[in-house]
Protein backbone atom coordinates (compact mmCIF):
# COMPACT_ATOMS: atom_id res chain seq x y z
CA UNK A 1 0.00 0.00 0.00
CA UNK A 2 1.10 3.49 -0.72
CA UNK A 3 0.95 5.77 2.29
CA UNK A 4 3.62 8.13 1.10
CA UNK A 5 2.39 11.65 1.10
CA UNK A 6 2.80 13.99 -1.80
CA UNK A 7 4.00 17.58 -1.60
CA UNK A 8 3.14 20.09 -4.34
CA UNK A 9 5.13 23.23 -4.93
CA UNK A 10 3.29 25.78 -7.05
CA UNK A 11 5.28 28.48 -8.82
CA UNK A 12 3.91 31.11 -11.23
CA UNK A 13 6.42 32.24 -13.87
CA UNK A 14 5.97 35.45 -15.82
CA UNK A 15 8.96 36.47 -17.95
CA UNK A 16 11.35 34.70 -15.59
CA UNK A 17 13.74 33.07 -18.11
CA UNK A 18 16.71 34.14 -15.99
CA UNK A 19 15.31 32.44 -12.92
CA UNK A 20 14.04 29.11 -14.27
CA UNK A 21 17.24 27.07 -14.02
CA UNK A 22 18.26 28.51 -10.71
CA UNK A 23 14.89 28.03 -9.12
CA UNK A 24 14.55 24.45 -10.33
CA UNK A 25 18.04 23.72 -9.03
CA UNK A 26 17.22 25.26 -5.66
CA UNK A 27 14.07 23.13 -5.46
CA UNK A 28 16.02 20.01 -6.41
CA UNK A 29 18.36 20.71 -3.49
CA UNK A 30 15.62 20.82 -0.87
CA UNK A 31 13.27 18.04 -1.94
CA UNK A 32 13.67 14.88 0.03
CA UNK A 33 12.40 11.92 -2.03
CA UNK A 34 13.01 9.55 0.87
CA UNK A 35 10.22 11.06 2.92
CA UNK A 36 7.69 12.32 0.39
CA UNK A 37 6.76 12.29 -3.26
CA UNK A 38 7.28 15.72 -4.78
CA UNK A 39 5.75 17.59 -7.65
CA UNK A 40 6.40 21.08 -8.90
CA UNK A 41 3.53 22.77 -10.68
CA UNK A 42 5.08 25.52 -12.80
CA UNK A 43 2.59 27.92 -14.36
CA UNK A 44 3.72 29.88 -17.37
CA UNK A 45 1.60 33.01 -17.09
CA UNK A 46 1.83 34.09 -20.73
CA UNK A 47 5.55 34.88 -20.66
CA UNK A 48 6.92 36.57 -23.77
CA UNK A 49 10.46 35.32 -23.22
CA UNK A 50 12.00 31.84 -23.14
CA UNK A 51 10.43 30.88 -19.81
CA UNK A 52 8.16 28.20 -21.30
CA UNK A 53 10.90 26.67 -23.45
CA UNK A 54 13.21 26.53 -20.45
CA UNK A 55 10.55 24.91 -18.28
CA UNK A 56 9.79 22.35 -20.98
CA UNK A 57 13.45 21.57 -21.46
CA UNK A 58 14.03 20.84 -17.78
CA UNK A 59 14.17 17.23 -16.68
CA UNK A 60 14.37 17.03 -12.92
CA UNK A 61 15.25 13.71 -11.34
CA UNK A 62 13.92 13.87 -7.81
CA UNK A 63 10.57 15.50 -8.41
CA UNK A 64 7.86 15.53 -11.02
CA UNK A 65 7.55 18.73 -13.03
CA UNK A 66 4.10 19.72 -14.26
CA UNK A 67 4.21 22.62 -16.68
CA UNK A 68 0.89 24.43 -16.96
CA UNK A 69 0.82 26.85 -19.87
CA UNK A 70 -1.82 29.58 -19.69
CA UNK A 71 -3.21 30.98 -22.92
CA UNK A 72 -2.03 34.52 -22.04
CA UNK A 73 -0.91 36.61 -19.07
CA UNK A 74 -3.69 36.43 -16.48
CA UNK A 75 -1.80 37.95 -13.54
CA UNK A 76 -0.27 36.32 -10.52
CA UNK A 77 -3.50 35.70 -8.61
CA UNK A 78 -5.07 33.84 -11.53
CA UNK A 79 -1.84 31.97 -12.29
CA UNK A 80 -1.70 30.79 -8.72
CA UNK A 81 -5.33 29.65 -8.90
CA UNK A 82 -4.51 27.71 -12.05
CA UNK A 83 -1.57 26.07 -10.26
CA UNK A 84 -3.67 25.12 -7.27
CA UNK A 85 -6.25 23.54 -9.56
CA UNK A 86 -3.56 21.26 -11.01
CA UNK A 87 -1.73 20.41 -7.78
CA UNK A 88 -2.48 16.99 -6.37
CA UNK A 89 -0.36 17.03 -3.20
CA UNK A 90 -1.48 16.42 0.38
CA UNK A 91 0.30 19.65 1.23
CA UNK A 92 0.67 22.52 -1.18
CA UNK A 93 3.21 25.34 -1.07
CA UNK A 94 3.08 28.33 -3.44
CA UNK A 95 6.43 30.07 -4.05
CA UNK A 96 7.70 32.94 -6.18
CA UNK A 97 9.88 32.16 -9.16
CA UNK A 98 12.64 34.55 -8.11
CA UNK A 99 13.77 32.68 -4.97
CA UNK A 100 12.42 35.47 -2.75
CA UNK A 101 10.55 32.71 -0.93
CA UNK A 102 13.53 30.59 0.10
CA UNK A 103 12.91 26.86 -0.55
CA UNK A 104 15.14 26.12 2.45
CA UNK A 105 12.11 27.01 4.61
CA UNK A 106 10.09 24.12 3.25
CA UNK A 107 11.53 21.55 5.67
CA UNK A 108 10.52 23.66 8.66
CA UNK A 109 7.03 24.11 7.20
CA UNK A 110 6.61 20.39 6.70
CA UNK A 111 7.61 19.79 10.28
CA UNK A 112 4.82 22.05 11.51
CA UNK A 113 2.42 20.33 9.12
CA UNK A 114 3.38 16.95 10.54
CA UNK A 115 2.58 18.36 13.98
CA UNK A 116 -1.01 18.86 12.81
CA UNK A 117 -1.16 22.43 11.55
CA UNK A 118 -3.19 22.85 8.38
CA UNK A 119 -1.67 26.19 7.42
CA UNK A 120 1.93 27.22 8.03
CA UNK A 121 2.56 30.87 7.17
CA UNK A 122 6.04 32.08 6.32
CA UNK A 123 6.26 35.54 7.84
CA UNK A 124 8.70 38.09 6.48
CA UNK A 125 10.27 39.02 9.78
CA UNK A 126 12.98 40.95 7.98
CA UNK A 127 11.89 42.91 4.91
CA UNK A 128 14.97 45.07 4.60
CA UNK A 129 15.34 43.86 0.99
CA UNK A 130 12.09 45.62 0.12
CA UNK A 131 12.91 49.32 0.28
CA UNK A 132 11.46 51.96 2.60
CA UNK A 133 8.50 53.00 0.48
CA UNK A 134 7.30 49.46 -0.21
CA UNK A 135 7.55 48.53 3.47
CA UNK A 136 5.63 51.62 4.59
CA UNK A 137 2.90 51.22 1.98
CA UNK A 138 2.58 47.53 2.80
CA UNK A 139 2.24 48.32 6.51
CA UNK A 140 -0.36 50.98 5.70
CA UNK A 141 -2.31 48.54 3.53
CA UNK A 142 -2.50 45.87 6.22
CA UNK A 143 -3.58 48.45 8.81
CA UNK A 144 -6.43 49.72 6.63
CA UNK A 145 -7.37 46.26 5.37
CA UNK A 146 -7.57 44.69 8.79
CA UNK A 147 -9.52 47.63 10.16
CA UNK A 148 -12.12 47.40 7.42
CA UNK A 149 -12.40 43.70 6.78
CA UNK A 150 -13.84 40.98 8.97
CA UNK A 151 -11.28 38.56 7.59
CA UNK A 152 -7.96 39.39 9.20
CA UNK A 153 -5.07 39.07 6.78
CA UNK A 154 -1.83 38.36 8.62
CA UNK A 155 0.66 41.12 7.89
CA UNK A 156 4.04 40.51 6.32
CA UNK A 157 2.82 37.23 4.89
CA UNK A 158 2.75 36.76 1.13
CA UNK A 159 1.50 33.76 -0.76
CA UNK A 160 4.42 31.72 0.59
CA UNK A 161 2.81 29.27 2.99
CA UNK A 162 2.10 25.60 3.38
CA UNK A 163 -1.53 24.56 3.05
CA UNK A 164 -3.03 21.20 3.71
CA UNK A 165 -5.08 19.69 0.90
CA UNK A 166 -8.31 20.53 2.78
CA UNK A 167 -7.50 24.26 2.74
CA UNK A 168 -6.73 24.27 -0.97
CA UNK A 169 -9.97 22.37 -1.70
CA UNK A 170 -11.91 25.14 0.01
CA UNK A 171 -10.07 27.94 -1.79
CA UNK A 172 -10.35 26.22 -5.17
CA UNK A 173 -14.07 25.64 -4.71
CA UNK A 174 -14.80 29.35 -4.21
CA UNK A 175 -16.71 30.44 -7.30
CA UNK A 176 -15.45 34.01 -7.55
CA UNK A 177 -13.40 34.92 -10.54
CA UNK A 178 -11.54 37.92 -9.19
CA UNK A 179 -9.26 36.21 -6.76
CA UNK A 180 -7.27 38.05 -4.11
CA UNK A 181 -5.46 34.92 -2.97
CA UNK A 182 -4.02 36.16 0.32
CA UNK A 183 -7.53 37.15 1.34
CA UNK A 184 -9.09 33.88 0.21
CA UNK A 185 -6.46 31.87 2.08
CA UNK A 186 -7.12 33.88 5.23
CA UNK A 187 -10.88 33.56 4.72
CA UNK A 188 -10.60 29.76 4.60
CA UNK A 189 -9.24 29.69 8.13
CA UNK A 190 -8.04 26.31 9.56
CA UNK A 191 -5.45 25.61 12.23
CA UNK A 192 -2.68 28.09 11.50
CA UNK A 193 0.82 28.72 12.72
CA UNK A 194 3.70 30.73 11.32
CA UNK A 195 7.45 30.66 11.01
CA UNK A 196 9.73 33.65 10.40
CA UNK A 197 12.24 34.26 7.66
CA UNK A 198 14.26 37.09 6.20
CA UNK A 199 13.10 37.92 2.68
CA UNK A 200 16.08 37.87 0.35
CA UNK A 201 16.57 40.08 -2.71
CA UNK A 202 15.18 39.01 -6.06
CA UNK A 203 17.65 36.63 -7.73
CA UNK A 204 17.50 37.86 -11.37
CA UNK A 205 15.20 40.01 -13.48
CA UNK A 206 13.00 42.70 -12.04
CA UNK A 207 9.80 42.94 -10.04
CA UNK A 208 6.53 42.64 -11.96
CA UNK A 209 4.69 44.75 -9.43
CA UNK A 210 5.02 48.48 -10.03
CA UNK A 211 3.51 51.04 -7.68
CA UNK A 212 0.36 51.24 -9.79
CA UNK A 213 -0.12 47.47 -9.92
CA UNK A 214 0.36 47.25 -6.15
CA UNK A 215 -2.20 50.02 -5.65
CA UNK A 216 -4.70 48.12 -7.78
CA UNK A 217 -3.98 44.93 -5.87
CA UNK A 218 -4.62 46.82 -2.63
CA UNK A 219 -7.95 48.19 -3.96
CA UNK A 220 -8.84 44.67 -5.11
CA UNK A 221 -8.07 43.31 -1.66
CA UNK A 222 -10.12 45.89 0.19
CA UNK A 223 -13.13 45.80 -2.14
CA UNK A 224 -13.11 41.99 -2.15
CA UNK A 225 -13.28 41.75 1.60
CA UNK A 226 -15.05 44.82 2.91
CA UNK A 227 -18.01 47.00 2.06
CA UNK A 228 -17.03 49.63 4.62
CA UNK A 229 -15.98 52.09 1.86
CA UNK A 230 -19.56 51.89 0.54
CA UNK A 231 -21.26 52.23 3.89
CA UNK A 232 -19.20 55.18 5.06
CA UNK A 233 -21.04 57.48 2.62
CA UNK A 234 -24.24 57.20 4.65
CA UNK A 235 -22.42 58.61 7.64
CA UNK A 236 -20.56 61.25 5.69
CA UNK A 237 -23.92 62.27 4.20
CA UNK A 238 -25.61 62.49 7.59
CA UNK A 239 -22.69 64.48 8.98
CA UNK A 240 -22.67 66.96 6.08
CA UNK A 241 -26.47 67.31 6.18
CA UNK A 242 -26.37 68.11 9.90
CA UNK A 243 -23.62 70.65 9.37
CA UNK A 244 -25.54 72.33 6.56
CA UNK A 245 -28.69 72.37 8.62
CA UNK A 246 -26.85 74.15 11.43
CA UNK A 247 -25.19 76.62 9.10
CA UNK A 248 -28.47 77.16 7.19
CA UNK A 249 -30.33 78.01 10.41
CA UNK A 250 -27.59 80.43 11.34
CA UNK A 251 -27.79 82.23 7.98
CA UNK A 252 -31.60 82.46 8.09
CA UNK A 253 -31.48 83.91 11.59
CA UNK A 254 -28.76 86.35 10.67
CA UNK A 255 -30.65 87.45 7.56
CA UNK A 256 -33.80 87.91 9.62
CA UNK A 257 -31.96 90.10 12.11
CA UNK A 258 -29.43 91.93 9.96
CA UNK A 259 -31.15 91.88 6.56
CA UNK A 260 -29.86 90.55 3.26
CA UNK A 261 -26.15 90.84 2.54
CA UNK A 262 -25.19 89.97 -1.00
CA UNK A 263 -21.43 89.26 -0.84
CA UNK A 264 -20.59 85.60 -0.17
CA UNK A 265 -19.43 84.43 -3.58
CA UNK A 266 -16.23 82.88 -2.28
CA UNK A 267 -17.85 80.87 0.50
CA UNK A 268 -20.66 79.77 -1.81
CA UNK A 269 -18.26 78.56 -4.46
CA UNK A 270 -16.13 76.76 -1.90
CA UNK A 271 -19.12 74.88 -0.54
CA UNK A 272 -20.37 73.95 -4.01
CA UNK A 273 -16.96 72.70 -5.11
CA UNK A 274 -16.39 70.81 -1.88
CA UNK A 275 -19.76 69.11 -2.08
CA UNK A 276 -19.38 68.12 -5.72
CA UNK A 277 -15.94 66.73 -4.97
CA UNK A 278 -17.40 64.71 -2.12
CA UNK A 279 -20.18 63.40 -4.34
CA UNK A 280 -17.73 62.39 -7.05
CA UNK A 281 -15.62 60.47 -4.55
CA UNK A 282 -18.76 58.70 -3.32
CA UNK A 283 -19.72 57.87 -6.90
CA UNK A 284 -16.20 56.62 -7.59
CA UNK A 285 -16.36 54.24 -4.65
CA UNK A 286 -19.74 52.94 -5.79
CA UNK A 287 -18.22 52.59 -9.26
CA UNK A 288 -15.39 50.42 -7.92
CA UNK A 289 -17.88 48.00 -6.43
CA UNK A 290 -20.33 48.16 -9.30
CA UNK A 291 -17.50 47.38 -11.73
CA UNK A 292 -16.60 44.32 -9.71
CA UNK A 293 -20.20 43.15 -9.55
CA UNK A 294 -20.37 43.59 -13.32
CA UNK A 295 -17.17 41.63 -14.00
CA UNK A 296 -18.12 38.93 -11.53
CA UNK A 297 -21.59 38.59 -13.05
CA UNK A 298 -20.14 37.57 -16.42
CA UNK A 299 -18.89 34.36 -14.83
CA UNK A 300 -15.83 34.14 -17.03
CA UNK A 301 -13.23 31.67 -15.80
CA UNK A 302 -10.27 33.33 -14.02
CA UNK A 303 -7.74 31.65 -16.33
CA UNK A 304 -7.50 29.55 -19.49
CA UNK A 305 -5.07 26.63 -19.68
CA UNK A 306 -3.53 25.94 -23.08
CA UNK A 307 -1.69 22.76 -22.10
CA UNK A 308 -0.45 20.70 -19.17
CA UNK A 309 2.75 18.69 -19.52
CA UNK A 310 4.30 16.28 -17.08
CA UNK A 311 7.94 15.28 -16.93
CA UNK A 312 10.62 13.86 -14.70
CA UNK A 313 10.38 12.27 -11.27
CA UNK A 314 9.91 8.65 -10.38
CA UNK A 315 6.17 8.89 -10.12
CA UNK A 316 5.55 8.98 -13.88
CA UNK A 317 2.97 6.32 -14.59
N1 LIG B 1 3.93 36.78 -11.70
C1 LIG B 1 3.00 36.13 -12.52
N2 LIG B 1 2.18 36.89 -13.32
C2 LIG B 1 2.25 38.26 -13.35
C3 LIG B 1 3.19 38.90 -12.49
C4 LIG B 1 3.99 38.13 -11.68
O1 LIG B 1 2.91 34.92 -12.52
O2 LIG B 1 1.49 38.87 -14.10
C5 LIG B 1 4.82 35.96 -10.83
C6 LIG B 1 6.29 36.22 -11.00
O3 LIG B 1 6.83 35.49 -12.06
C7 LIG B 1 6.83 35.77 -9.66
C8 LIG B 1 5.70 36.13 -8.70
O4 LIG B 1 4.54 36.30 -9.50
O5 LIG B 1 7.03 34.37 -9.60
C9 LIG B 1 6.01 37.37 -7.90
O6 LIG B 1 6.37 38.42 -8.74
P1 LIG B 1 7.48 39.48 -8.35
O7 LIG B 1 8.70 38.79 -7.85
O8 LIG B 1 7.69 40.38 -9.53
O9 LIG B 1 6.77 40.28 -7.18
P2 LIG B 1 7.49 40.94 -5.90
O10 LIG B 1 8.31 39.85 -5.25
O11 LIG B 1 8.32 42.04 -6.40
O12 LIG B 1 6.34 41.38 -5.05
MG1 LIG C 1 9.73 38.78 -6.16
PDB file of C-alpha atoms in Angstrom, residues 36-220:
ATOM      1  CA  UNK A  36       7.695  12.323   0.391  1.00  0.00           C
ATOM      2  CA  UNK A  37       6.758  12.291  -3.265  1.00  0.00           C
ATOM      3  CA  UNK A  38       7.279  15.721  -4.777  1.00  0.00           C
ATOM      4  CA  UNK A  39       5.752  17.593  -7.650  1.00  0.00           C
ATOM      5  CA  UNK A  40       6.402  21.083  -8.898  1.00  0.00           C
ATOM      6  CA  UNK A  41       3.534  22.772 -10.680  1.00  0.00           C
ATOM      7  CA  UNK A  42       5.081  25.523 -12.804  1.00  0.00           C
ATOM      8  CA  UNK A  43       2.588  27.919 -14.359  1.00  0.00           C
ATOM      9  CA  UNK A  44       3.723  29.877 -17.374  1.00  0.00           C
ATOM     10  CA  UNK A  45       1.597  33.014 -17.094  1.00  0.00           C
ATOM     11  CA  UNK A  46       1.830  34.094 -20.729  1.00  0.00           C
ATOM     12  CA  UNK A  47       5.552  34.875 -20.665  1.00  0.00           C
ATOM     13  CA  UNK A  48       6.916  36.566 -23.766  1.00  0.00           C
ATOM     14  CA  UNK A  49      10.460  35.317 -23.215  1.00  0.00           C
ATOM     15  CA  UNK A  50      12.004  31.842 -23.136  1.00  0.00           C
ATOM     16  CA  UNK A  51      10.432  30.876 -19.811  1.00  0.00           C
ATOM     17  CA  UNK A  52       8.155  28.202 -21.298  1.00  0.00           C
ATOM     18  CA  UNK A  53      10.896  26.666 -23.447  1.00  0.00           C
ATOM     19  CA  UNK A  54      13.208  26.528 -20.446  1.00  0.00           C
ATOM     20  CA  UNK A  55      10.554  24.908 -18.279  1.00  0.00           C
ATOM     21  CA  UNK A  56       9.789  22.353 -20.977  1.00  0.00           C
ATOM     22  CA  UNK A  57      13.453  21.566 -21.455  1.00  0.00           C
ATOM     23  CA  UNK A  58      14.033  20.842 -17.782  1.00  0.00           C
ATOM     24  CA  UNK A  59      14.173  17.225 -16.676  1.00  0.00           C
ATOM     25  CA  UNK A  60      14.368  17.034 -12.918  1.00  0.00           C
ATOM     26  CA  UNK A  61      15.249  13.710 -11.341  1.00  0.00           C
ATOM     27  CA  UNK A  62      13.922  13.870  -7.813  1.00  0.00           C
ATOM     28  CA  UNK A  63      10.566  15.505  -8.413  1.00  0.00           C
ATOM     29  CA  UNK A  64       7.861  15.534 -11.022  1.00  0.00           C
ATOM     30  CA  UNK A  65       7.545  18.730 -13.034  1.00  0.00           C
ATOM     31  CA  UNK A  66       4.097  19.718 -14.260  1.00  0.00           C
ATOM     32  CA  UNK A  67       4.207  22.618 -16.684  1.00  0.00           C
ATOM     33  CA  UNK A  68       0.888  24.429 -16.963  1.00  0.00           C
ATOM     34  CA  UNK A  69       0.821  26.849 -19.871  1.00  0.00           C
ATOM     35  CA  UNK A  70      -1.817  29.576 -19.689  1.00  0.00           C
ATOM     36  CA  UNK A  71      -3.215  30.984 -22.924  1.00  0.00           C
ATOM     37  CA  UNK A  72      -2.029  34.516 -22.044  1.00  0.00           C
ATOM     38  CA  UNK A  73      -0.913  36.610 -19.071  1.00  0.00           C
ATOM     39  CA  UNK A  74      -3.686  36.431 -16.480  1.00  0.00           C
ATOM     40  CA  UNK A  75      -1.795  37.951 -13.544  1.00  0.00           C
ATOM     41  CA  UNK A  76      -0.267  36.323 -10.524  1.00  0.00           C
ATOM     42  CA  UNK A  77      -3.497  35.701  -8.610  1.00  0.00           C
ATOM     43  CA  UNK A  78      -5.072  33.840 -11.533  1.00  0.00           C
ATOM     44  CA  UNK A  79      -1.835  31.971 -12.293  1.00  0.00           C
ATOM     45  CA  UNK A  80      -1.705  30.786  -8.718  1.00  0.00           C
ATOM     46  CA  UNK A  81      -5.335  29.650  -8.903  1.00  0.00           C
ATOM     47  CA  UNK A  82      -4.508  27.709 -12.054  1.00  0.00           C
ATOM     48  CA  UNK A  83      -1.565  26.073 -10.264  1.00  0.00           C
ATOM     49  CA  UNK A  84      -3.668  25.115  -7.266  1.00  0.00           C
ATOM     50  CA  UNK A  85      -6.246  23.544  -9.563  1.00  0.00           C
ATOM     51  CA  UNK A  86      -3.556  21.259 -11.010  1.00  0.00           C
ATOM     52  CA  UNK A  87      -1.730  20.408  -7.780  1.00  0.00           C
ATOM     53  CA  UNK A  88      -2.482  16.990  -6.369  1.00  0.00           C
ATOM     54  CA  UNK A  89      -0.363  17.026  -3.204  1.00  0.00           C
ATOM     55  CA  UNK A  90      -1.476  16.418   0.380  1.00  0.00           C
ATOM     56  CA  UNK A  91       0.298  19.646   1.228  1.00  0.00           C
ATOM     57  CA  UNK A  92       0.673  22.521  -1.182  1.00  0.00           C
ATOM     58  CA  UNK A  93       3.206  25.344  -1.065  1.00  0.00           C
ATOM     59  CA  UNK A  94       3.082  28.332  -3.439  1.00  0.00           C
ATOM     60  CA  UNK A  95       6.427  30.066  -4.045  1.00  0.00           C
ATOM     61  CA  UNK A  96       7.700  32.941  -6.176  1.00  0.00           C
ATOM     62  CA  UNK A  97       9.881  32.156  -9.162  1.00  0.00           C
ATOM     63  CA  UNK A  98      12.643  34.551  -8.107  1.00  0.00           C
ATOM     64  CA  UNK A  99      13.772  32.677  -4.965  1.00  0.00           C
ATOM     65  CA  UNK A 100      12.424  35.466  -2.750  1.00  0.00           C
ATOM     66  CA  UNK A 101      10.550  32.712  -0.934  1.00  0.00           C
ATOM     67  CA  UNK A 102      13.529  30.589   0.100  1.00  0.00           C
ATOM     68  CA  UNK A 103      12.913  26.863  -0.546  1.00  0.00           C
ATOM     69  CA  UNK A 104      15.136  26.125   2.454  1.00  0.00           C
ATOM     70  CA  UNK A 105      12.113  27.013   4.614  1.00  0.00           C
ATOM     71  CA  UNK A 106      10.089  24.115   3.254  1.00  0.00           C
ATOM     72  CA  UNK A 107      11.531  21.546   5.667  1.00  0.00           C
ATOM     73  CA  UNK A 108      10.518  23.657   8.658  1.00  0.00           C
ATOM     74  CA  UNK A 109       7.026  24.114   7.201  1.00  0.00           C
ATOM     75  CA  UNK A 110       6.611  20.389   6.698  1.00  0.00           C
ATOM     76  CA  UNK A 111       7.612  19.788  10.275  1.00  0.00           C
ATOM     77  CA  UNK A 112       4.818  22.050  11.506  1.00  0.00           C
ATOM     78  CA  UNK A 113       2.424  20.334   9.124  1.00  0.00           C
ATOM     79  CA  UNK A 114       3.379  16.948  10.538  1.00  0.00           C
ATOM     80  CA  UNK A 115       2.583  18.360  13.984  1.00  0.00           C
ATOM     81  CA  UNK A 116      -1.007  18.863  12.812  1.00  0.00           C
ATOM     82  CA  UNK A 117      -1.163  22.431  11.553  1.00  0.00           C
ATOM     83  CA  UNK A 118      -3.192  22.847   8.376  1.00  0.00           C
ATOM     84  CA  UNK A 119      -1.671  26.191   7.423  1.00  0.00           C
ATOM     85  CA  UNK A 120       1.930  27.222   8.030  1.00  0.00           C
ATOM     86  CA  UNK A 121       2.564  30.873   7.168  1.00  0.00           C
ATOM     87  CA  UNK A 122       6.040  32.084   6.322  1.00  0.00           C
ATOM     88  CA  UNK A 123       6.258  35.544   7.839  1.00  0.00           C
ATOM     89  CA  UNK A 124       8.698  38.090   6.480  1.00  0.00           C
ATOM     90  CA  UNK A 125      10.271  39.019   9.785  1.00  0.00           C
ATOM     91  CA  UNK A 126      12.984  40.947   7.975  1.00  0.00           C
ATOM     92  CA  UNK A 127      11.888  42.910   4.911  1.00  0.00           C
ATOM     93  CA  UNK A 128      14.970  45.071   4.600  1.00  0.00           C
ATOM     94  CA  UNK A 129      15.340  43.862   0.986  1.00  0.00           C
ATOM     95  CA  UNK A 130      12.086  45.621   0.123  1.00  0.00           C
ATOM     96  CA  UNK A 131      12.914  49.323   0.282  1.00  0.00           C
ATOM     97  CA  UNK A 132      11.459  51.963   2.598  1.00  0.00           C
ATOM     98  CA  UNK A 133       8.496  52.997   0.484  1.00  0.00           C
ATOM     99  CA  UNK A 134       7.301  49.464  -0.206  1.00  0.00           C
ATOM    100  CA  UNK A 135       7.552  48.532   3.467  1.00  0.00           C
ATOM    101  CA  UNK A 136       5.626  51.620   4.587  1.00  0.00           C
ATOM    102  CA  UNK A 137       2.902  51.223   1.979  1.00  0.00           C
ATOM    103  CA  UNK A 138       2.576  47.527   2.802  1.00  0.00           C
ATOM    104  CA  UNK A 139       2.240  48.318   6.515  1.00  0.00           C
ATOM    105  CA  UNK A 140      -0.364  50.984   5.695  1.00  0.00           C
ATOM    106  CA  UNK A 141      -2.310  48.538   3.530  1.00  0.00           C
ATOM    107  CA  UNK A 142      -2.505  45.869   6.222  1.00  0.00           C
ATOM    108  CA  UNK A 143      -3.577  48.454   8.808  1.00  0.00           C
ATOM    109  CA  UNK A 144      -6.434  49.716   6.632  1.00  0.00           C
ATOM    110  CA  UNK A 145      -7.367  46.264   5.371  1.00  0.00           C
ATOM    111  CA  UNK A 146      -7.569  44.685   8.792  1.00  0.00           C
ATOM    112  CA  UNK A 147      -9.521  47.626  10.158  1.00  0.00           C
ATOM    113  CA  UNK A 148     -12.124  47.399   7.417  1.00  0.00           C
ATOM    114  CA  UNK A 149     -12.396  43.698   6.784  1.00  0.00           C
ATOM    115  CA  UNK A 150     -13.842  40.981   8.973  1.00  0.00           C
ATOM    116  CA  UNK A 151     -11.283  38.561   7.595  1.00  0.00           C
ATOM    117  CA  UNK A 152      -7.962  39.389   9.204  1.00  0.00           C
ATOM    118  CA  UNK A 153      -5.071  39.073   6.785  1.00  0.00           C
ATOM    119  CA  UNK A 154      -1.833  38.364   8.621  1.00  0.00           C
ATOM    120  CA  UNK A 155       0.661  41.124   7.890  1.00  0.00           C
ATOM    121  CA  UNK A 156       4.043  40.512   6.320  1.00  0.00           C
ATOM    122  CA  UNK A 157       2.821  37.228   4.894  1.00  0.00           C
ATOM    123  CA  UNK A 158       2.753  36.758   1.135  1.00  0.00           C
ATOM    124  CA  UNK A 159       1.500  33.762  -0.759  1.00  0.00           C
ATOM    125  CA  UNK A 160       4.418  31.717   0.585  1.00  0.00           C
ATOM    126  CA  UNK A 161       2.813  29.270   2.995  1.00  0.00           C
ATOM    127  CA  UNK A 162       2.100  25.597   3.378  1.00  0.00           C
ATOM    128  CA  UNK A 163      -1.529  24.563   3.051  1.00  0.00           C
ATOM    129  CA  UNK A 164      -3.031  21.202   3.710  1.00  0.00           C
ATOM    130  CA  UNK A 165      -5.080  19.685   0.900  1.00  0.00           C
ATOM    131  CA  UNK A 166      -8.312  20.528   2.778  1.00  0.00           C
ATOM    132  CA  UNK A 167      -7.503  24.258   2.736  1.00  0.00           C
ATOM    133  CA  UNK A 168      -6.734  24.270  -0.975  1.00  0.00           C
ATOM    134  CA  UNK A 169      -9.968  22.367  -1.699  1.00  0.00           C
ATOM    135  CA  UNK A 170     -11.913  25.141   0.011  1.00  0.00           C
ATOM    136  CA  UNK A 171     -10.069  27.944  -1.794  1.00  0.00           C
ATOM    137  CA  UNK A 172     -10.350  26.222  -5.169  1.00  0.00           C
ATOM    138  CA  UNK A 173     -14.070  25.645  -4.710  1.00  0.00           C
ATOM    139  CA  UNK A 174     -14.798  29.353  -4.215  1.00  0.00           C
ATOM    140  CA  UNK A 175     -16.709  30.440  -7.302  1.00  0.00           C
ATOM    141  CA  UNK A 176     -15.452  34.008  -7.553  1.00  0.00           C
ATOM    142  CA  UNK A 177     -13.402  34.918 -10.542  1.00  0.00           C
ATOM    143  CA  UNK A 178     -11.539  37.921  -9.186  1.00  0.00           C
ATOM    144  CA  UNK A 179      -9.265  36.212  -6.764  1.00  0.00           C
ATOM    145  CA  UNK A 180      -7.270  38.046  -4.113  1.00  0.00           C
ATOM    146  CA  UNK A 181      -5.463  34.922  -2.973  1.00  0.00           C
ATOM    147  CA  UNK A 182      -4.022  36.160   0.317  1.00  0.00           C
ATOM    148  CA  UNK A 183      -7.529  37.146   1.345  1.00  0.00           C
ATOM    149  CA  UNK A 184      -9.091  33.880   0.214  1.00  0.00           C
ATOM    150  CA  UNK A 185      -6.465  31.867   2.077  1.00  0.00           C
ATOM    151  CA  UNK A 186      -7.125  33.879   5.228  1.00  0.00           C
ATOM    152  CA  UNK A 187     -10.880  33.564   4.716  1.00  0.00           C
ATOM    153  CA  UNK A 188     -10.603  29.765   4.597  1.00  0.00           C
ATOM    154  CA  UNK A 189      -9.240  29.694   8.134  1.00  0.00           C
ATOM    155  CA  UNK A 190      -8.043  26.312   9.563  1.00  0.00           C
ATOM    156  CA  UNK A 191      -5.449  25.613  12.231  1.00  0.00           C
ATOM    157  CA  UNK A 192      -2.681  28.085  11.497  1.00  0.00           C
ATOM    158  CA  UNK A 193       0.818  28.722  12.719  1.00  0.00           C
ATOM    159  CA  UNK A 194       3.702  30.727  11.321  1.00  0.00           C
ATOM    160  CA  UNK A 195       7.454  30.660  11.007  1.00  0.00           C
ATOM    161  CA  UNK A 196       9.729  33.651  10.402  1.00  0.00           C
ATOM    162  CA  UNK A 197      12.240  34.261   7.659  1.00  0.00           C
ATOM    163  CA  UNK A 198      14.257  37.090   6.198  1.00  0.00           C
ATOM    164  CA  UNK A 199      13.101  37.921   2.683  1.00  0.00           C
ATOM    165  CA  UNK A 200      16.080  37.866   0.350  1.00  0.00           C
ATOM    166  CA  UNK A 201      16.575  40.076  -2.714  1.00  0.00           C
ATOM    167  CA  UNK A 202      15.179  39.011  -6.061  1.00  0.00           C
ATOM    168  CA  UNK A 203      17.649  36.628  -7.734  1.00  0.00           C
ATOM    169  CA  UNK A 204      17.504  37.864 -11.370  1.00  0.00           C
ATOM    170  CA  UNK A 205      15.205  40.008 -13.475  1.00  0.00           C
ATOM    171  CA  UNK A 206      12.999  42.696 -12.036  1.00  0.00           C
ATOM    172  CA  UNK A 207       9.804  42.936 -10.041  1.00  0.00           C
ATOM    173  CA  UNK A 208       6.528  42.640 -11.960  1.00  0.00           C
ATOM    174  CA  UNK A 209       4.692  44.752  -9.426  1.00  0.00           C
ATOM    175  CA  UNK A 210       5.022  48.475 -10.032  1.00  0.00           C
ATOM    176  CA  UNK A 211       3.508  51.038  -7.683  1.00  0.00           C
ATOM    177  CA  UNK A 212       0.356  51.245  -9.794  1.00  0.00           C
ATOM    178  CA  UNK A 213      -0.115  47.468  -9.915  1.00  0.00           C
ATOM    179  CA  UNK A 214       0.359  47.253  -6.155  1.00  0.00           C
ATOM    180  CA  UNK A 215      -2.201  50.024  -5.647  1.00  0.00           C
ATOM    181  CA  UNK A 216      -4.700  48.118  -7.781  1.00  0.00           C
ATOM    182  CA  UNK A 217      -3.977  44.934  -5.867  1.00  0.00           C
ATOM    183  CA  UNK A 218      -4.624  46.823  -2.626  1.00  0.00           C
ATOM    184  CA  UNK A 219      -7.953  48.188  -3.957  1.00  0.00           C
ATOM    185  CA  UNK A 220      -8.839  44.673  -5.115  1.00  0.00           C
TER     186      UNK A 220
END
